[in-house]
mmCIF file of C-alpha atoms in Angstrom:
data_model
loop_
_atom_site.group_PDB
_atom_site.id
_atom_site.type_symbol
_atom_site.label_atom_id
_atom_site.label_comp_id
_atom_site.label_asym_id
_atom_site.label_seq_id
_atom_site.Cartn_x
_atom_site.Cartn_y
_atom_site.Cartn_z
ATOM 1 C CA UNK A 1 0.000 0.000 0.000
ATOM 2 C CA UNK A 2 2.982 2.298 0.687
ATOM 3 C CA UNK A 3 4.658 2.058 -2.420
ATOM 4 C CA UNK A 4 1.024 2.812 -4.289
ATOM 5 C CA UNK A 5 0.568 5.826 -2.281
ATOM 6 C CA UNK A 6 3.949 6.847 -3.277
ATOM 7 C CA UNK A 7 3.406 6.204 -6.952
ATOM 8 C CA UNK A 8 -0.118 8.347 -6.571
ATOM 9 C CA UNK A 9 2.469 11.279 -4.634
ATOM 10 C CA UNK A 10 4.345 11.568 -7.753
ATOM 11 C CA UNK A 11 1.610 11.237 -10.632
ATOM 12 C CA UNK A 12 -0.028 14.457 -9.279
ATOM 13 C CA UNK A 13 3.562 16.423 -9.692
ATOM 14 C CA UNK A 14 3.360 14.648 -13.437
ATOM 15 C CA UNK A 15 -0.014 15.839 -13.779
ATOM 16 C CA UNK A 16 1.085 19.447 -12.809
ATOM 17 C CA UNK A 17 4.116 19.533 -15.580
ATOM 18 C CA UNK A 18 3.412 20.118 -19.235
ATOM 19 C CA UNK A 19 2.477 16.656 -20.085
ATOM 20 C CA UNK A 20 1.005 17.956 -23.112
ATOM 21 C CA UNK A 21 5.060 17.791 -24.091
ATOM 22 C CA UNK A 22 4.517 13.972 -23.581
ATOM 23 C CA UNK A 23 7.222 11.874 -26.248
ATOM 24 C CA UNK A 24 6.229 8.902 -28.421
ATOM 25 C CA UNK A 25 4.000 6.179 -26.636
ATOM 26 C CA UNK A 26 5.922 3.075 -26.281
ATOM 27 C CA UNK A 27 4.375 0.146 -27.140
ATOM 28 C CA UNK A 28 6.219 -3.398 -27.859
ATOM 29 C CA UNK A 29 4.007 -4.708 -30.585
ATOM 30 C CA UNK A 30 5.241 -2.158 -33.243
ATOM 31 C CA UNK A 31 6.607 -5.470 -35.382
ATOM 32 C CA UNK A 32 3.144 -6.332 -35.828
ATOM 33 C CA UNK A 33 2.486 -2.819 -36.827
ATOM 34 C CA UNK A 34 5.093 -0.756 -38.505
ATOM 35 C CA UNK A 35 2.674 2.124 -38.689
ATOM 36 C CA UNK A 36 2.994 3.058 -34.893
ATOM 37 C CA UNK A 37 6.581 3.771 -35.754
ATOM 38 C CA UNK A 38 7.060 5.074 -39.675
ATOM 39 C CA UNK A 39 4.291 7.093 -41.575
ATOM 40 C CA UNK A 40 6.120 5.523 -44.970
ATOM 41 C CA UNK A 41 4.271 2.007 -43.744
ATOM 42 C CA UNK A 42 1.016 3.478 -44.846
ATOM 43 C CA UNK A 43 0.071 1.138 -47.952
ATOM 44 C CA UNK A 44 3.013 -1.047 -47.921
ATOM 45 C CA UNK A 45 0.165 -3.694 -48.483
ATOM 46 C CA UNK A 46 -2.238 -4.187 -51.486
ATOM 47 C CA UNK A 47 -5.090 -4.635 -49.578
ATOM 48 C CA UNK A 48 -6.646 -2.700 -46.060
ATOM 49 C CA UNK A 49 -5.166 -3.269 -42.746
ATOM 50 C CA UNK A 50 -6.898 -2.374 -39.272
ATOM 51 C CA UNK A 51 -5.824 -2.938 -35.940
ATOM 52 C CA UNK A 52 -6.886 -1.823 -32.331
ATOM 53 C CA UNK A 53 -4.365 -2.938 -29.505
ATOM 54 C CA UNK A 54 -4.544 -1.811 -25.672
ATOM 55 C CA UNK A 55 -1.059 -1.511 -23.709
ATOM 56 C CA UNK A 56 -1.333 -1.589 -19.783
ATOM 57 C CA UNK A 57 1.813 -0.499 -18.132
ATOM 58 C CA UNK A 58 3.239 -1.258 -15.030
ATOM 59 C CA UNK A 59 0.570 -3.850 -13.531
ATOM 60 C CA UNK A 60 -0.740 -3.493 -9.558
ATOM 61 C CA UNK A 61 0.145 0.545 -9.752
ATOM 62 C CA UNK A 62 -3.050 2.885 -9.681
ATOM 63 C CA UNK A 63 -2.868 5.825 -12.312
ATOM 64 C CA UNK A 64 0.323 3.809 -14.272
ATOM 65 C CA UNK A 65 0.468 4.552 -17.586
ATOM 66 C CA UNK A 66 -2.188 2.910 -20.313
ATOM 67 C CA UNK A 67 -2.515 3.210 -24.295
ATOM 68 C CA UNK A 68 -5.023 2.378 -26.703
ATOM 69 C CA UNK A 69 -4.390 2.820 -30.704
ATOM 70 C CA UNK A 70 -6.372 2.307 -33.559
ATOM 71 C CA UNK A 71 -4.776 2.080 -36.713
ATOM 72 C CA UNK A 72 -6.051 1.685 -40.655
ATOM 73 C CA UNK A 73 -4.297 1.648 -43.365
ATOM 74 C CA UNK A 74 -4.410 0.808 -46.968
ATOM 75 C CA UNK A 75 -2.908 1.336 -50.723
ATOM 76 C CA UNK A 76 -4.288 3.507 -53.594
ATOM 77 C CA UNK A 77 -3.868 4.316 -57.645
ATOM 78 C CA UNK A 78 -1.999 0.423 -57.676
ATOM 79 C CA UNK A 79 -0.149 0.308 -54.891
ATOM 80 C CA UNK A 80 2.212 4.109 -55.815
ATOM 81 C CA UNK A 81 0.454 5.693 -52.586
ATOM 82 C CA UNK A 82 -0.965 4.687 -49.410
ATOM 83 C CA UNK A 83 -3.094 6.413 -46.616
ATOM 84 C CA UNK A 84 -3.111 5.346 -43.250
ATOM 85 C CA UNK A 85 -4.892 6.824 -39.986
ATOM 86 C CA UNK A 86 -3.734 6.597 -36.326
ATOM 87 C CA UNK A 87 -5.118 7.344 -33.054
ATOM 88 C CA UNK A 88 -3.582 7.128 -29.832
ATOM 89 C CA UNK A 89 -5.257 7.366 -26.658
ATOM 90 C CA UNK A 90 -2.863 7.737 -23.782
ATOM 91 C CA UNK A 91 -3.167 8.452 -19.986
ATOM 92 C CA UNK A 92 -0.692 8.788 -17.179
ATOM 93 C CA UNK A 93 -2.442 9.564 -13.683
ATOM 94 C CA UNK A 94 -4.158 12.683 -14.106
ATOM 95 C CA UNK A 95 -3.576 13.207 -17.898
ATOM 96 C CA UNK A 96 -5.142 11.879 -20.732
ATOM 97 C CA UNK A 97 -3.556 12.784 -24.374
ATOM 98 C CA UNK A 98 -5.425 12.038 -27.573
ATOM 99 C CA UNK A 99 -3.793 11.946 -30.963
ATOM 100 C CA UNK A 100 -5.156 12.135 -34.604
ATOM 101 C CA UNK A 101 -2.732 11.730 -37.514
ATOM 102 C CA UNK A 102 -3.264 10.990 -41.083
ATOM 103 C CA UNK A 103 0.241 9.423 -42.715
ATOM 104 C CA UNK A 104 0.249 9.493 -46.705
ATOM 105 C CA UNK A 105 3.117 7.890 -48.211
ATOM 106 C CA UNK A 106 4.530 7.651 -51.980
ATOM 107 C CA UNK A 107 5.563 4.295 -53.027
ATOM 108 C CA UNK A 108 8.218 3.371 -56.244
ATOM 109 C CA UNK A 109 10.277 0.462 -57.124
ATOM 110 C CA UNK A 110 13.794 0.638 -56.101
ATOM 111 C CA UNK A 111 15.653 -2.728 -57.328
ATOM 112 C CA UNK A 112 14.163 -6.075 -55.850
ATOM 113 C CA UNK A 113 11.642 -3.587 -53.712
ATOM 114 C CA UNK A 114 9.857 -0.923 -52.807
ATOM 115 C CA UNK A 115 10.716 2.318 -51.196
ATOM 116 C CA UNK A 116 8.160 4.266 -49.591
ATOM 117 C CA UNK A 117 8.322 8.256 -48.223
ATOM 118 C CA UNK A 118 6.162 8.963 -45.784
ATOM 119 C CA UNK A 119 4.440 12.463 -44.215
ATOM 120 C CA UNK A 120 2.252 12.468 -41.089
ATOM 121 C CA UNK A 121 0.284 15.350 -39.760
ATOM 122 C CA UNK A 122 -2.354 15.219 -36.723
ATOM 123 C CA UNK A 123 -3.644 17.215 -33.530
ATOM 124 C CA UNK A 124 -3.003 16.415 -30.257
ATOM 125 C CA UNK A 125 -5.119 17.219 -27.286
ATOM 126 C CA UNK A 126 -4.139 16.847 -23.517
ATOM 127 C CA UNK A 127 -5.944 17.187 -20.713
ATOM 128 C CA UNK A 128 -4.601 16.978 -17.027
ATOM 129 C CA UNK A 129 -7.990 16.576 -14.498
ATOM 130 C CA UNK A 130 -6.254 18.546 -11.434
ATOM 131 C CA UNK A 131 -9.020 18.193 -9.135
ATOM 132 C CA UNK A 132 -8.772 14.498 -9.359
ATOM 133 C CA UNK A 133 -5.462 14.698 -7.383
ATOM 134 C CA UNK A 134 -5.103 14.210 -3.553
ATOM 135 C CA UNK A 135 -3.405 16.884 -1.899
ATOM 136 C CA UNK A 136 -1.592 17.335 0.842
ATOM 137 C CA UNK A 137 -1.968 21.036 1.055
ATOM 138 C CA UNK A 138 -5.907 21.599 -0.788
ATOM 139 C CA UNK A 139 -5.011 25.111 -0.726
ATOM 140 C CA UNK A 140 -2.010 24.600 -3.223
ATOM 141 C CA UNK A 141 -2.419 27.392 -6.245
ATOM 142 C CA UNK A 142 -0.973 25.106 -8.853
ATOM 143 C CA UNK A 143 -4.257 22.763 -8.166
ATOM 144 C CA UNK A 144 -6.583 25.545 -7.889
ATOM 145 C CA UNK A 145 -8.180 25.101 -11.960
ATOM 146 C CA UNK A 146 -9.713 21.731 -12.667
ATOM 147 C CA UNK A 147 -8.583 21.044 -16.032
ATOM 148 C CA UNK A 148 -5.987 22.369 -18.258
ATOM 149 C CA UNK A 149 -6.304 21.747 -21.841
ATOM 150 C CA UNK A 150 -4.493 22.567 -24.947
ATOM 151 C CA UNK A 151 -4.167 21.032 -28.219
ATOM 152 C CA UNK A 152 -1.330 21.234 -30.732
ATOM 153 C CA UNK A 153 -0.334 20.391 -34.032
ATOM 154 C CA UNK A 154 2.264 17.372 -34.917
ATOM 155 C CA UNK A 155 3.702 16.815 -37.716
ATOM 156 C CA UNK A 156 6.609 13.686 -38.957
ATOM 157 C CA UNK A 157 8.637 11.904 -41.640
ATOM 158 C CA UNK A 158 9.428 8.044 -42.694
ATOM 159 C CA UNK A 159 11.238 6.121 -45.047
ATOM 160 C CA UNK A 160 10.317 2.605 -45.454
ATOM 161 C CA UNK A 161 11.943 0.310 -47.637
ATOM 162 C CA UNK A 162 10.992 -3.401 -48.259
ATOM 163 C CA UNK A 163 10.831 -6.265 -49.968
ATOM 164 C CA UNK A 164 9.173 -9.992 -49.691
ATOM 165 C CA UNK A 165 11.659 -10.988 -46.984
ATOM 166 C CA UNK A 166 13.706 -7.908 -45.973
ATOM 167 C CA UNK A 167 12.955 -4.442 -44.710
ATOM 168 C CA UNK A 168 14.554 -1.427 -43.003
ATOM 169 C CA UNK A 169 13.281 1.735 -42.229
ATOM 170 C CA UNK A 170 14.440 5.559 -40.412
ATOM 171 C CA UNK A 171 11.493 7.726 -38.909
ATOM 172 C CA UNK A 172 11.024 10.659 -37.042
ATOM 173 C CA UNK A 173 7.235 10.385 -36.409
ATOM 174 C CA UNK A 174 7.138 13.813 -34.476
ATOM 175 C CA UNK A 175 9.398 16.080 -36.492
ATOM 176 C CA UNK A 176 7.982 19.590 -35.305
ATOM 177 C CA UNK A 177 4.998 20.909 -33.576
ATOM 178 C CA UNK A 178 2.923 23.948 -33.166
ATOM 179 C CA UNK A 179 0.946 24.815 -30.079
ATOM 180 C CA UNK A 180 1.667 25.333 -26.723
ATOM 181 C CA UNK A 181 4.806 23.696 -25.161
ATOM 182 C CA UNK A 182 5.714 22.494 -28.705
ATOM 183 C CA UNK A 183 9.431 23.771 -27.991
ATOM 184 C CA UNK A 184 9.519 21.289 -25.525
ATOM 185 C CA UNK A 185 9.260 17.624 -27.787
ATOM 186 C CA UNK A 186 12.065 16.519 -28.464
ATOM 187 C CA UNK A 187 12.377 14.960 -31.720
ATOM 188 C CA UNK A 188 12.560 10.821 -31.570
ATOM 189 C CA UNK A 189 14.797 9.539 -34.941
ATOM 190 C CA UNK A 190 14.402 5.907 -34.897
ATOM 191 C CA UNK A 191 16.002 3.211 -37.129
ATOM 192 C CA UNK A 192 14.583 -0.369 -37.445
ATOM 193 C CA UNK A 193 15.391 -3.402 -39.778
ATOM 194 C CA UNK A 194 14.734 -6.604 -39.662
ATOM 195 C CA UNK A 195 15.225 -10.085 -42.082
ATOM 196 C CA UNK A 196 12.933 -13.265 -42.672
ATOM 197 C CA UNK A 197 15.381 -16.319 -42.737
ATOM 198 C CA UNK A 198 14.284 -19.868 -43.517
ATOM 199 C CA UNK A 199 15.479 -22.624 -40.161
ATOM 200 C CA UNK A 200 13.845 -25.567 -41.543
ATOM 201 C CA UNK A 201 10.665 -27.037 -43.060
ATOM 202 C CA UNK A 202 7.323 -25.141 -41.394
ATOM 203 C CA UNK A 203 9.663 -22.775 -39.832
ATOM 204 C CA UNK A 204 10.790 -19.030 -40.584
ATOM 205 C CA UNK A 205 13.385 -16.874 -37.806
ATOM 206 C CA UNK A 206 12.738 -12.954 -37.900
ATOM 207 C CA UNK A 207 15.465 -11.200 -36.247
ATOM 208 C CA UNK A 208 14.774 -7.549 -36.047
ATOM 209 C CA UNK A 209 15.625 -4.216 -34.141
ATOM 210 C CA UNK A 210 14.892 -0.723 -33.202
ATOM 211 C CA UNK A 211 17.144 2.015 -32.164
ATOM 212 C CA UNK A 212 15.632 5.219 -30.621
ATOM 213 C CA UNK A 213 17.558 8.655 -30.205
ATOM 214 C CA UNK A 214 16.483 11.546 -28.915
ATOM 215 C CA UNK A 215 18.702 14.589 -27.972
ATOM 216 C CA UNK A 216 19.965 14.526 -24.056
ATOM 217 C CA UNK A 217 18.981 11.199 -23.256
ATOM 218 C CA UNK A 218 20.400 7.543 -23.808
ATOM 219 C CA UNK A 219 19.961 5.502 -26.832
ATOM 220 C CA UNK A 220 17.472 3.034 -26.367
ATOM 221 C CA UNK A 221 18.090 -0.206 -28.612
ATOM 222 C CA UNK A 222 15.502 -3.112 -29.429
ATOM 223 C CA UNK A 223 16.695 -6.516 -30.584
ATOM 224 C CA UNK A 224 14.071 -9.163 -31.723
ATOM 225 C CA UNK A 225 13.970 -12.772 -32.220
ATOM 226 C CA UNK A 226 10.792 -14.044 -33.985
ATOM 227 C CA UNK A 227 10.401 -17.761 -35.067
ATOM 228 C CA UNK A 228 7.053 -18.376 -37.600
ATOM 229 C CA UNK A 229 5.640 -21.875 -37.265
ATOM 230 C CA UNK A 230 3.433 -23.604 -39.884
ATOM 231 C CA UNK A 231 3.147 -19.689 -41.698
ATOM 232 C CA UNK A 232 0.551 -19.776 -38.888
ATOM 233 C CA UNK A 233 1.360 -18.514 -35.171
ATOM 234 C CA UNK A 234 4.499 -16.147 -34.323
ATOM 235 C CA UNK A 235 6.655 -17.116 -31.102
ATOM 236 C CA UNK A 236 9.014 -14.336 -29.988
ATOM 237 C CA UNK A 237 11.451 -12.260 -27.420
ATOM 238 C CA UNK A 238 12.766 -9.058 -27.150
ATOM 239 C CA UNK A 239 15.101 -7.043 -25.402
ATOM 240 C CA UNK A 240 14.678 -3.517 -24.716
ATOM 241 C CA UNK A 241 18.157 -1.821 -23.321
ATOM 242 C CA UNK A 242 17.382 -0.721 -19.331
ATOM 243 C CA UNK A 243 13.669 -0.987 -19.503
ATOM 244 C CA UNK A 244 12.203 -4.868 -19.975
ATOM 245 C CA UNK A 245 12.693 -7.963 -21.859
ATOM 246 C CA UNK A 246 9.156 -9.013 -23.344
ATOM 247 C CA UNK A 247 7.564 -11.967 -24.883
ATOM 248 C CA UNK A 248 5.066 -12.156 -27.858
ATOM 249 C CA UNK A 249 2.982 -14.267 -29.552
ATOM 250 C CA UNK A 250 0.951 -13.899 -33.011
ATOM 251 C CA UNK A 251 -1.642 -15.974 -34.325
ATOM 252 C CA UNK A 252 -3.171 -15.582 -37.619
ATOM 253 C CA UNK A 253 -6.488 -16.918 -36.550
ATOM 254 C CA UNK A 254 -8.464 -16.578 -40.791
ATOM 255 C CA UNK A 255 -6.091 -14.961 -43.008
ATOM 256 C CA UNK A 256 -7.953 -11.830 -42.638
ATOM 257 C CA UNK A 257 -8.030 -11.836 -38.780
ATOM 258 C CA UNK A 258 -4.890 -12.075 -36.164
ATOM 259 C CA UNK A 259 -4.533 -11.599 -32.556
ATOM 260 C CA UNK A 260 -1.744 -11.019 -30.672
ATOM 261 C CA UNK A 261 -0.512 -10.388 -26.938
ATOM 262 C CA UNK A 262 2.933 -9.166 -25.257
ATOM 263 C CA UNK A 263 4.162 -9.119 -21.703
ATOM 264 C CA UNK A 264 7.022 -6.770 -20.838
ATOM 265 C CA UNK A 265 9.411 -8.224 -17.835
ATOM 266 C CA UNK A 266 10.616 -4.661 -16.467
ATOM 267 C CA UNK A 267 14.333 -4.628 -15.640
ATOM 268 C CA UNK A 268 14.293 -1.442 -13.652
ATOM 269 C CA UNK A 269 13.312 -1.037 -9.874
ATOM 270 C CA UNK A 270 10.181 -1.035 -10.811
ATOM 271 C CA UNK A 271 9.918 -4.580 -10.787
ATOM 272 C CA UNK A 272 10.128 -5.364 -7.164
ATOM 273 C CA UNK A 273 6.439 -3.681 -7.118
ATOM 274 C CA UNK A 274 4.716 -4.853 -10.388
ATOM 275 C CA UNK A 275 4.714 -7.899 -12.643
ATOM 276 C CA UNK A 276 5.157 -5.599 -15.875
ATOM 277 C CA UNK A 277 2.694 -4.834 -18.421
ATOM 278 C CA UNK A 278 0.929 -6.089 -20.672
ATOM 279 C CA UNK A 279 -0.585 -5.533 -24.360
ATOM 280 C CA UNK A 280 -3.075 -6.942 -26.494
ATOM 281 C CA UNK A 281 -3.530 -6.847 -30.506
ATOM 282 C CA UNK A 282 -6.543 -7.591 -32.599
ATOM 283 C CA UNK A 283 -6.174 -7.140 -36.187
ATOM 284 C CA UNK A 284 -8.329 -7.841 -39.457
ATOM 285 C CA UNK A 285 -7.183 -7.540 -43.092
ATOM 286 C CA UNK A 286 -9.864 -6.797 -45.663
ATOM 287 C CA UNK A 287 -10.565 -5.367 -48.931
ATOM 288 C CA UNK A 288 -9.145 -5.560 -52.845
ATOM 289 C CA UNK A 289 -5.982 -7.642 -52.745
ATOM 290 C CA UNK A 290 -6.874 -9.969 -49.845
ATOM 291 C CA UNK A 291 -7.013 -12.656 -51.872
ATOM 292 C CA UNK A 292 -3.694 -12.598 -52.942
ATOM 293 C CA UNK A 293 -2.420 -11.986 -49.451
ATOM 294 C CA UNK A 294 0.153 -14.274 -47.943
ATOM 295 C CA UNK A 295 -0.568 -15.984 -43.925
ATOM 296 C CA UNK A 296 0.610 -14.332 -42.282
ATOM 297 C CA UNK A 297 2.361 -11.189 -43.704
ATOM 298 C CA UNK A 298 5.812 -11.162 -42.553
ATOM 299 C CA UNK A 299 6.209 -7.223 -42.179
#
């Protein structure tokens, strides 16, 4: 009980602070959906792709950190363009932030594939519920309105290049912004590749990984291991440098219709209070080109 009234002492100082600055959402099923990462994914197959997936952080901790997304995306005028549509719902103790971006991307052949370039543009709107916090002093000024809002404007870049067992990709989904606080986001440039290799009869190995810089912190780095049995159900492990090793599984349930789940094993001190977190992925495929489609896709 201590250490949750601890956690609820510091998410009302969060809840204070311009959270409306908050960085990219992290969320470990990105592999499953490059579009969460790199606006140039938009289209990079011939038929529509949807998803919704809900990421609960930090497990047995009231007010920790939650995320819900709903992505669609799909190609256009024979594959040369794509559209896709993101929206990220994302709370941390008192404040909520909702994002809207649409990502267009134009798509050409370069040698055995296809490189795509990528724009995203959206609104963000925060909101931190002040009077939902717990004081120890009611009388404190920085409490005294009930609900701050603002909204801002976001706007990134991708490239995404790919073909039918390799792909590789640099993003900065949040470029620039406009709006209040906007001088505070710091610009995330990430870099992610990964390979489909053949290990035997009924069974594929992914290896993959992400790197994430942002100026006057730490590079994070993901690596990946992914094994595909029967072109069916995805097995894999991650490592995510000072922050968690996780475990995922995919199943390609029709081929228009996959789940998928991940469990993040936090590293930090963290995990002498929770058990990690948790996500869960629905997706379903549908559309002109299904038919055709491969299961499951490997990117």
């Amino acid at each position: 009980m201590k250490r949750i009234k601890l956690f609820l002492l510091i998410l009302p100082l969060l809840g204070a602070a311009p959270l409306w600055a908050q960085q990219d959402v992290m969320i470990s099923q990105y592999l499953f959906n490059g579009l969460l990462i790199n606006p140039g994914y938009a289209g990079s197959h011939p038929y529509t792709s949807s998803s919704l997936l809900h990421r609960s952080q930090w497990n047995q901790f009231d007010g920790a950190p939650t995320t819900s997304v709903v992505a669609l995306d799909g190609a256009l005028r024979n594959n040369s363009m794509g559209v896709g549509v993101l929206m990220v719902h994302d709370q941390i103790g008192l404040t909520t932030q909702t994002d809207v971006a649409v990502n267009f991307a134009y798509r050409m052949r370069l040698g055995a594939g296809r490189l795509a370039l990528g724009l995203k543009g959206g609104m963000a709107n925060t909101r931190a519920d002040l009077f939902a916090a717990e004081l120890t002093d009611p009388g404190d000024p920085n409490y005294s309105e009930n609900q701050q809002i603002t909204q801002s404007a976001r706007f990134g870049f991708g490239a995404y290049y790919h073909m039918q067992r390799f792909y590789c990709g640099v993003s900065i989904p949040t470029l620039t912004a406009l709006g209040p606080y906007a001088e505070t986001i710091e610009p995330h440039l990430l870099t992610t590749a990964g390979v489909v290799l053949k290990a035997s009869d009924g069974v594929m190995l992914k290896p993959s990984f992400l790197l994430k810089a942002v100026q006057g912190a730490p590079a994070q780095l993901d690596l990946n291991l992914h094994a595909l049995f029967q072109e069916r159900i995805w097995l894999g492990a991650g490592w995510r440098s000072g922050d968690a090793v996780v475990s995922m599984m995919e199943i390609q349930v029709t081929p228009e219709l996959r789940i998928g789940y991940a469990h993040d094993f936090t590293l930090s001190e963290i995990r002498n209070y929770s058990t990690g977190s948790n996500e869960i992925l629905i997706g379903f495929d549908f559309g002109q080109g299904i038919s055709a489609k491969r299961s499951p896709r490997y990117f």
